[in-house]
Amino acid sequence: MSLAVLTTAGETRSFVHAAKQRGQRIALVPTMGALHAGHASLFRLARTQAAVVIATIFVNPTQFGPNEDFARYPRTLEADLELAQESQVDAVFVPDTATMYPPPATTFVDVGELGTLWEGAIRPGHFRGVATVVLKLFNVVQPDLAVFGQKDFQQCQVIRRMVSDLLLPVELRIGPTVREPDGLAMSSRNRYLSPDERQQAVVLSQALLAAKALADGGERARDRLVAAMHHEMGRASLARVDYIDVVENDTLSAIARAPGPATAIVAARFGSTRLIDNLPLWD
Ligand code: AMP
């Protein structure tokens, strides 16, 4: 089947309505485009869960801060549509800003404390923008399930919380992080890295693996896990660490004693490019 390219909420609702009339389950995969193999893996995961896969491509202005890279965020629609087609996506919803934010668009989702930690501390308002646009996409597409990437771990937790708090009738699936051969998590922003920065950026995943090796050996002390990660990051002269920690999955607070499921998280800047990564340490 050929790929349907939908630009309005009305067209998208009609497409979904027809599929639902046929009794088909709908999976939604929200993206900001500049698609890579990480996105493609989510499309494939969606395909195993639903008869109809709808991807969205929208660079959401409200999740970018005033000094962030909204204007220069990569926009590669033609290549994106090809990758979506190859990945057997059924439809791509590519709205413009006025469609997603019909003026005056003054209503937003307040995600509470989860949105103020880590990424939210460095990017105030980021998760308010994320939650708002995801809720709008859910409202347009009304999917049975939505697929997100573990790569954006805090985003997954924020959306999980929103779905629970707002009683949204959507199942969530989280796909594993797809990595380059050297371990760097795939990201649309990797293309900004200079060759030297790209080479050094591998330390993010190496820091996480160092923590994982300790955790697998039974280490549960936050300070020792964090110190091991800092040690690895220290090998990259171009890296400026924003944060490194081990957090409880549910609350995103740094682990204390007798921790439940936990994840190591890291964010660092290489020049003007910010990269984030994470690795679950134990369940
Ligand atoms: P983005 O286009 O960066 O907003 O990402 C869209 C979706 O793809 C989000 O759910 C991301 O977590 C996910 N994603 C981004 N990079 C990867 C990756 N390397 N592996 C798996 N999923 C990813």
CSV table of N, CA, C and O in Angstrom, one decimal, residues 179-185 197-214 225-237 239 244 264-266 270 276-279 281:
chain,number,residue,atom,x,y,z
A,179,ARG,N,21.5,2.2,18.4
A,179,ARG,CA,22.8,2.8,18.5
A,179,ARG,C,23.6,2.7,17.2
A,179,ARG,O,23.5,1.7,16.5
A,180,GLU,N,24.6,3.6,17.0
A,180,GLU,CA,25.6,3.5,16.0
A,180,GLU,C,26.5,2.3,16.4
A,180,GLU,O,26.5,1.9,17.6
A,181,PRO,N,27.3,1.8,15.5
A,181,PRO,CA,28.2,0.6,15.8
A,181,PRO,C,29.1,0.9,17.0
A,181,PRO,O,29.4,0.0,17.8
A,182,ASP,N,29.5,2.1,17.2
A,182,ASP,CA,30.4,2.4,18.4
A,182,ASP,C,29.6,2.6,19.7
A,182,ASP,O,30.2,2.9,20.7
A,183,GLY,N,28.3,2.6,19.6
A,183,GLY,CA,27.5,2.8,20.8
A,183,GLY,C,26.8,4.1,21.0
A,183,GLY,O,25.9,4.2,21.8
A,184,LEU,N,27.1,5.1,20.2
A,184,LEU,CA,26.4,6.4,20.3
A,184,LEU,C,25.0,6.2,19.9
A,184,LEU,O,24.6,5.6,18.9
A,185,ALA,N,24.1,6.7,20.8
A,185,ALA,CA,22.6,6.6,20.5
A,185,ALA,C,22.3,7.4,19.3
A,185,ALA,O,22.8,8.5,19.1
A,197,GLU,N,34.1,15.9,17.7
A,197,GLU,CA,33.0,15.8,18.7
A,197,GLU,C,32.3,14.4,18.5
A,197,GLU,O,32.0,13.8,19.5
A,198,ARG,N,32.1,14.1,17.2
A,198,ARG,CA,31.5,12.8,17.0
A,198,ARG,C,32.3,11.6,17.5
A,198,ARG,O,31.7,10.7,18.1
A,199,GLN,N,33.6,11.7,17.4
A,199,GLN,CA,34.4,10.6,17.9
A,199,GLN,C,34.4,10.5,19.4
A,199,GLN,O,34.3,9.4,20.0
A,200,GLN,N,34.3,11.7,20.0
A,200,GLN,CA,34.3,11.7,21.5
A,200,GLN,C,33.0,11.4,22.1
A,200,GLN,O,32.9,11.0,23.3
A,201,ALA,N,31.9,11.6,21.3
A,201,ALA,CA,30.5,11.5,21.8
A,201,ALA,C,30.2,10.1,22.3
A,201,ALA,O,29.3,9.8,23.0
A,202,VAL,N,31.1,9.1,21.9
A,202,VAL,CA,30.9,7.7,22.3
A,202,VAL,C,31.0,7.6,23.8
A,202,VAL,O,30.6,6.6,24.4
A,203,VAL,N,31.6,8.6,24.5
A,203,VAL,CA,31.8,8.4,25.9
A,203,VAL,C,30.5,8.4,26.7
A,203,VAL,O,30.4,7.8,27.8
A,204,LEU,N,29.4,9.0,26.1
A,204,LEU,CA,28.1,8.9,26.8
A,204,LEU,C,27.7,7.4,27.0
A,204,LEU,O,27.4,7.0,28.1
A,205,SER,N,27.8,6.7,25.9
A,205,SER,CA,27.3,5.3,26.1
A,205,SER,C,28.3,4.5,26.9
A,205,SER,O,28.0,3.6,27.7
A,206,GLN,N,29.6,4.9,26.8
A,206,GLN,CA,30.6,4.2,27.6
A,206,GLN,C,30.5,4.4,29.1
A,206,GLN,O,30.7,3.5,29.9
A,207,ALA,N,30.1,5.6,29.4
A,207,ALA,CA,29.8,6.0,30.8
A,207,ALA,C,28.6,5.1,31.3
A,207,ALA,O,28.7,4.6,32.4
A,208,LEU,N,27.6,5.0,30.5
A,208,LEU,CA,26.4,4.2,30.9
A,208,LEU,C,26.8,2.7,31.1
A,208,LEU,O,26.4,2.1,32.0
A,209,LEU,N,27.6,2.3,30.2
A,209,LEU,CA,28.0,0.9,30.2
A,209,LEU,C,28.9,0.6,31.5
A,209,LEU,O,28.8,-0.5,32.1
A,210,ALA,N,29.7,1.6,31.9
A,210,ALA,CA,30.5,1.4,33.1
A,210,ALA,C,29.6,1.3,34.3
A,210,ALA,O,29.8,0.4,35.2
A,211,ALA,N,28.6,2.1,34.3
A,211,ALA,CA,27.6,2.0,35.4
A,211,ALA,C,26.9,0.7,35.4
A,211,ALA,O,26.7,0.0,36.4
A,212,LYS,N,26.5,0.2,34.2
A,212,LYS,CA,25.8,-1.0,34.1
A,212,LYS,C,26.7,-2.2,34.5
A,212,LYS,O,26.2,-3.1,35.2
A,213,ALA,N,28.0,-2.2,34.2
A,213,ALA,CA,28.9,-3.3,34.6
A,213,ALA,C,28.9,-3.3,36.1
A,213,ALA,O,28.9,-4.4,36.7
A,214,LEU,N,29.1,-2.2,36.8
A,214,LEU,CA,29.1,-2.1,38.2
A,214,LEU,C,27.8,-2.6,38.8
A,214,LEU,O,27.8,-3.5,39.8
A,225,LEU,N,28.4,4.7,41.5
A,225,LEU,CA,28.0,4.6,40.1
A,225,LEU,C,28.2,5.9,39.4
A,225,LEU,O,28.7,5.9,38.2
A,226,VAL,N,27.8,7.0,40.0
A,226,VAL,CA,28.0,8.3,39.4
A,226,VAL,C,29.5,8.6,39.2
A,226,VAL,O,29.9,9.1,38.1
A,227,ALA,N,30.3,8.3,40.2
A,227,ALA,CA,31.8,8.5,40.0
A,227,ALA,C,32.3,7.8,38.8
A,227,ALA,O,33.1,8.3,38.1
A,228,ALA,N,31.9,6.5,38.6
A,228,ALA,CA,32.4,5.7,37.5
A,228,ALA,C,32.0,6.4,36.2
A,228,ALA,O,32.8,6.4,35.2
A,229,MET,N,30.8,6.9,36.1
A,229,MET,CA,30.3,7.6,34.9
A,229,MET,C,31.1,8.9,34.7
A,229,MET,O,31.5,9.2,33.5
A,230,HIS,N,31.3,9.7,35.7
A,230,HIS,CA,32.1,10.9,35.6
A,230,HIS,C,33.5,10.6,35.1
A,230,HIS,O,34.1,11.3,34.2
A,231,HIS,N,34.1,9.5,35.6
A,231,HIS,CA,35.4,9.1,35.2
A,231,HIS,C,35.5,8.8,33.7
A,231,HIS,O,36.4,9.3,33.0
A,232,GLU,N,34.5,8.1,33.2
A,232,GLU,CA,34.4,7.9,31.7
A,232,GLU,C,34.3,9.2,30.9
A,232,GLU,O,34.9,9.4,29.9
A,233,MET,N,33.3,10.0,31.4
A,233,MET,CA,33.1,11.3,30.7
A,233,MET,C,34.4,12.1,30.6
A,233,MET,O,34.6,12.9,29.7
A,234,GLY,N,35.2,12.0,31.7
A,234,GLY,CA,36.4,12.8,31.8
A,234,GLY,C,37.4,12.5,30.7
A,234,GLY,O,38.3,13.3,30.4
A,235,ARG,N,37.2,11.4,30.0
A,235,ARG,CA,38.1,11.1,28.9
A,235,ARG,C,37.8,11.9,27.6
A,235,ARG,O,38.6,11.9,26.7
A,236,ALA,N,36.7,12.6,27.6
A,236,ALA,CA,36.3,13.4,26.4
A,236,ALA,C,36.6,14.8,26.7
A,236,ALA,O,35.8,15.5,27.4
A,237,SER,N,37.6,15.4,26.1
A,237,SER,CA,38.0,16.8,26.5
A,237,SER,C,37.0,17.8,26.0
A,237,SER,O,36.8,18.9,26.5
A,239,ALA,N,33.7,17.3,26.0
A,239,ALA,CA,32.3,17.1,26.6
A,239,ALA,C,32.2,18.1,27.8
A,239,ALA,O,33.1,18.2,28.7
A,244,ILE,N,24.7,13.9,35.4
A,244,ILE,CA,24.9,12.4,35.4
A,244,ILE,C,24.3,11.9,36.7
A,244,ILE,O,24.6,12.4,37.7
A,264,ALA,N,20.4,4.8,34.7
A,264,ALA,CA,21.4,5.8,34.6
A,264,ALA,C,21.1,6.8,33.5
A,264,ALA,O,20.7,6.4,32.4
A,265,ILE,N,21.3,8.0,33.8
A,265,ILE,CA,21.0,9.1,32.8
A,265,ILE,C,22.2,10.0,32.7
A,265,ILE,O,23.0,10.3,33.6
A,266,VAL,N,22.4,10.5,31.5
A,266,VAL,CA,23.5,11.5,31.2
A,266,VAL,C,23.1,12.5,30.1
A,266,VAL,O,22.3,12.1,29.2
A,270,PHE,N,28.5,19.0,23.5
A,270,PHE,CA,29.7,19.0,22.7
A,270,PHE,C,29.6,20.2,21.8
A,270,PHE,O,28.8,20.2,20.9
A,276,ILE,N,21.7,13.5,24.9
A,276,ILE,CA,21.3,12.8,26.1
A,276,ILE,C,21.3,11.3,25.8
A,276,ILE,O,21.2,10.9,24.7
A,277,ASP,N,21.5,10.5,26.9
A,277,ASP,CA,21.4,9.1,26.7
A,277,ASP,C,21.0,8.5,28.1
A,277,ASP,O,21.1,9.2,29.1
A,278,ASN,N,20.7,7.2,28.1
A,278,ASN,CA,20.3,6.6,29.4
A,278,ASN,C,20.4,5.1,29.2
A,278,ASN,O,20.4,4.6,28.1
A,279,LEU,N,20.5,4.4,30.3
A,279,LEU,CA,20.5,2.9,30.3
A,279,LEU,C,19.9,2.4,31.5
A,279,LEU,O,20.3,2.7,32.7
A,281,LEU,N,19.5,0.2,34.6
A,281,LEU,CA,20.5,-0.6,35.4
A,281,LEU,C,20.0,-1.8,36.0
A,281,LEU,O,20.6,-2.8,36.1
